[in-house]
Amino acid sequence: MDGAFYRDLREPFIGSDATAVTLAATYKALLPAGALPPLGSHYFGRIGKKVRLRLFGRMTTALTPGNIQLAIFYGTGADANGVNLAASAAVALSASQTNLSWEAEFTVHCRSIGATGTLFATGKFLCNNALVASTLLPIMIPASAPAVSGSCDLTSASLILSPQMLRSGSTAETAQVHDFEFEALN
């Protein structure tokens, strides 16, 4: 064995669909903090520690949905809270779509440790071509210039990774998560 490396799904697991989130012009957490794994202090206690988050859900758009953006935050799990690790570009949503499938995946790994540690995040978003034009897919996260995060307190027992979404536009779009996996990769 080359060290104690493994792949393991972390609890809590979803037993039922998450409550639908009404998107807004500020980031909205796609899952409540209680549905996300508590990392505990020093979860990212070594450089190279890596996790993957995968979400599968559905979205409904209204008449003037505007654009969508996805991001992964390291914070309390509240809306738009914490360090934004990586975000997509704003991509146009299609109007008047109902219950169309989407999938998002994020990979986050530790670049430096401690109370002022840093994380590096990348990801992608795929969806039904009627929700976002196929010429715009996949949506890469970030769209360009991946970078190490700002300072993250990786010693805090209360901070978590939180996938979030926002939209521009003047109508009420909703996103709902049906399946969620948090996988420790090593």
Coordinates of C-alpha atoms in Angstrom, one line a residue:
M1 CA 0.0 0.0 0.0
D2 CA 1.3 3.4 -0.9
G3 CA 0.1 5.3 2.2
A4 CA -3.4 5.4 3.7
F5 CA -5.2 6.7 0.6
Y6 CA -8.7 5.7 -0.3
R7 CA -12.0 6.8 -1.8
D8 CA -15.0 7.0 0.6
L9 CA -18.4 8.6 0.5
R10 CA -19.1 10.8 3.5
E11 CA -22.3 11.1 5.5
P12 CA -24.9 12.5 5.7
F13 CA -26.6 10.9 2.8
I14 CA -29.8 12.3 1.2
G15 CA -32.9 10.3 2.2
S16 CA -35.2 12.5 0.3
D17 CA -35.1 15.4 -2.2
A18 CA -33.7 18.7 -0.8
T19 CA -36.1 21.6 -0.7
A20 CA -36.2 23.6 -3.9
V21 CA -34.2 26.8 -3.8
T22 CA -35.6 30.0 -5.4
L23 CA -32.6 31.5 -7.1
A24 CA -31.7 35.2 -6.7
A25 CA -29.1 37.8 -7.8
T26 CA -26.9 36.7 -4.8
Y27 CA -25.6 33.1 -4.3
K28 CA -28.0 30.7 -2.8
A29 CA -26.9 27.5 -1.1
L30 CA -28.2 24.5 -3.0
L31 CA -28.3 22.3 0.1
P32 CA -28.9 23.3 3.8
A33 CA -25.7 23.2 5.9
G34 CA -27.1 20.1 7.8
A35 CA -27.1 18.1 4.6
L36 CA -23.4 18.7 4.0
P37 CA -20.7 16.7 5.8
P38 CA -19.1 18.4 8.7
L39 CA -15.4 18.4 8.0
G40 CA -14.2 19.0 11.6
S41 CA -11.0 20.8 12.4
H42 CA -8.0 19.9 10.3
Y43 CA -10.0 17.8 7.7
F44 CA -7.7 19.5 5.2
G45 CA -4.7 18.8 7.5
R46 CA -2.3 17.9 4.7
I47 CA -1.4 19.4 1.4
G48 CA -3.0 17.3 -1.4
K49 CA -6.1 16.2 0.6
K50 CA -8.8 16.1 -2.1
V51 CA -12.6 15.7 -2.2
R52 CA -15.2 15.6 -4.9
L53 CA -18.8 16.8 -4.7
R54 CA -21.4 15.7 -7.2
L55 CA -25.0 17.0 -7.3
F56 CA -27.9 16.0 -9.6
G57 CA -31.1 18.0 -9.7
R58 CA -33.7 19.8 -11.7
M59 CA -34.4 23.4 -12.6
T60 CA -37.4 25.4 -13.7
T61 CA -37.0 28.8 -15.4
A62 CA -39.6 31.5 -16.0
L63 CA -40.1 34.0 -18.8
T64 CA -37.0 36.2 -18.3
P65 CA -34.5 34.0 -16.5
G66 CA -31.3 35.9 -17.4
N67 CA -28.0 34.1 -16.6
I68 CA -26.9 31.4 -14.2
Q69 CA -23.6 31.1 -12.2
L70 CA -22.4 28.2 -10.0
A71 CA -19.8 28.4 -7.3
I72 CA -18.3 26.4 -4.4
F73 CA -17.9 28.3 -1.1
Y74 CA -15.9 27.4 2.0
G75 CA -17.9 28.8 4.9
T76 CA -20.9 28.2 7.2
G77 CA -23.1 26.9 4.4
A78 CA -25.3 30.0 4.5
D79 CA -26.1 31.8 1.3
A80 CA -23.1 33.7 -0.2
N81 CA -21.1 33.0 3.0
G82 CA -17.4 32.4 3.2
V83 CA -14.5 32.2 0.6
N84 CA -15.7 31.7 -3.0
L85 CA -13.3 29.0 -4.1
A86 CA -14.3 28.9 -7.8
A87 CA -17.2 30.2 -9.9
S88 CA -18.4 29.8 -13.4
A89 CA -18.9 32.6 -15.9
A90 CA -22.5 33.8 -16.3
V91 CA -24.3 31.7 -18.9
A92 CA -27.7 32.4 -20.4
L93 CA -30.6 30.3 -19.3
S94 CA -33.4 29.4 -21.6
A95 CA -36.9 30.8 -20.8
S96 CA -39.9 28.9 -19.6
Q97 CA -38.4 25.4 -19.0
T98 CA -39.8 23.0 -16.4
N99 CA -38.1 20.4 -14.3
L100 CA -35.1 19.9 -16.5
S101 CA -32.1 17.8 -15.3
W102 CA -28.7 19.2 -14.4
E103 CA -25.5 17.8 -12.8
A104 CA -22.7 19.7 -11.2
E105 CA -19.3 18.4 -10.0
F106 CA -16.6 20.1 -8.0
T107 CA -13.2 18.9 -7.0
V108 CA -11.4 20.7 -4.1
H109 CA -7.9 20.0 -2.8
C110 CA -5.7 21.5 -0.1
R111 CA -2.8 23.6 -1.3
S112 CA -1.6 24.9 2.1
I113 CA -2.8 24.1 5.7
G114 CA -3.6 25.9 8.9
A115 CA -5.7 28.9 10.0
T116 CA -4.7 30.7 6.8
G117 CA -4.7 27.7 4.5
T118 CA -5.7 27.7 0.8
L119 CA -7.8 25.4 -1.4
F120 CA -7.9 24.9 -5.1
A121 CA -11.3 24.1 -6.7
T122 CA -12.4 23.2 -10.2
G123 CA -15.7 21.9 -11.6
K124 CA -18.2 21.5 -14.4
F125 CA -22.0 21.9 -14.9
L126 CA -24.0 19.9 -17.4
C127 CA -27.7 20.1 -18.1
N128 CA -30.5 19.3 -20.5
N129 CA -29.8 21.3 -23.7
A130 CA -33.2 23.0 -23.4
L131 CA -32.1 24.6 -20.1
V132 CA -28.8 26.0 -21.5
A133 CA -27.9 26.0 -25.2
S134 CA -25.7 23.1 -26.1
T135 CA -23.1 25.5 -27.6
L136 CA -22.5 26.8 -24.1
L137 CA -22.0 23.4 -22.5
P138 CA -20.2 22.1 -20.5
I139 CA -20.0 25.1 -18.2
M140 CA -16.5 25.0 -16.7
I141 CA -15.8 26.2 -13.2
P142 CA -13.9 28.4 -13.3
A143 CA -14.4 29.6 -16.9
S144 CA -10.7 30.6 -17.1
A145 CA -7.6 31.3 -15.0
P146 CA -8.0 28.7 -12.2
A147 CA -6.4 30.0 -9.0
V148 CA -5.7 29.1 -5.4
S149 CA -8.3 30.5 -3.0
G150 CA -7.8 33.3 -0.6
S151 CA -7.2 32.5 3.0
C152 CA -9.4 29.8 4.5
D153 CA -9.4 28.8 8.2
L154 CA -8.8 25.1 7.7
T155 CA -8.6 24.6 11.5
S156 CA -12.3 25.5 12.1
A157 CA -14.6 22.6 13.1
S158 CA -17.7 24.5 11.8
L159 CA -16.8 25.4 8.2
I160 CA -18.0 23.3 5.2
L161 CA -17.9 23.2 1.4
S162 CA -21.2 24.6 0.0
P163 CA -22.2 24.4 -3.6
Q164 CA -24.2 27.6 -4.6
M165 CA -26.0 29.1 -7.5
L166 CA -27.2 32.5 -8.6
R167 CA -29.2 33.9 -11.5
S168 CA -29.7 37.3 -13.0
G169 CA -33.1 38.2 -14.5
S170 CA -36.4 39.4 -13.1
T171 CA -38.3 36.1 -12.6
A172 CA -38.2 33.3 -10.0
E173 CA -36.1 30.3 -11.1
T174 CA -35.8 27.3 -8.9
A175 CA -33.2 24.6 -8.5
Q176 CA -33.7 21.4 -6.5
V177 CA -31.1 18.7 -5.6
H178 CA -32.2 15.1 -5.8
D179 CA -28.9 13.4 -5.3
F180 CA -25.6 14.5 -3.6
E181 CA -22.3 12.7 -3.1
F182 CA -19.4 14.0 -1.0
E183 CA -16.4 11.7 -1.8
A184 CA -13.1 11.8 0.1
L185 CA -10.5 10.9 -2.6
N186 CA -7.5 10.3 -0.3

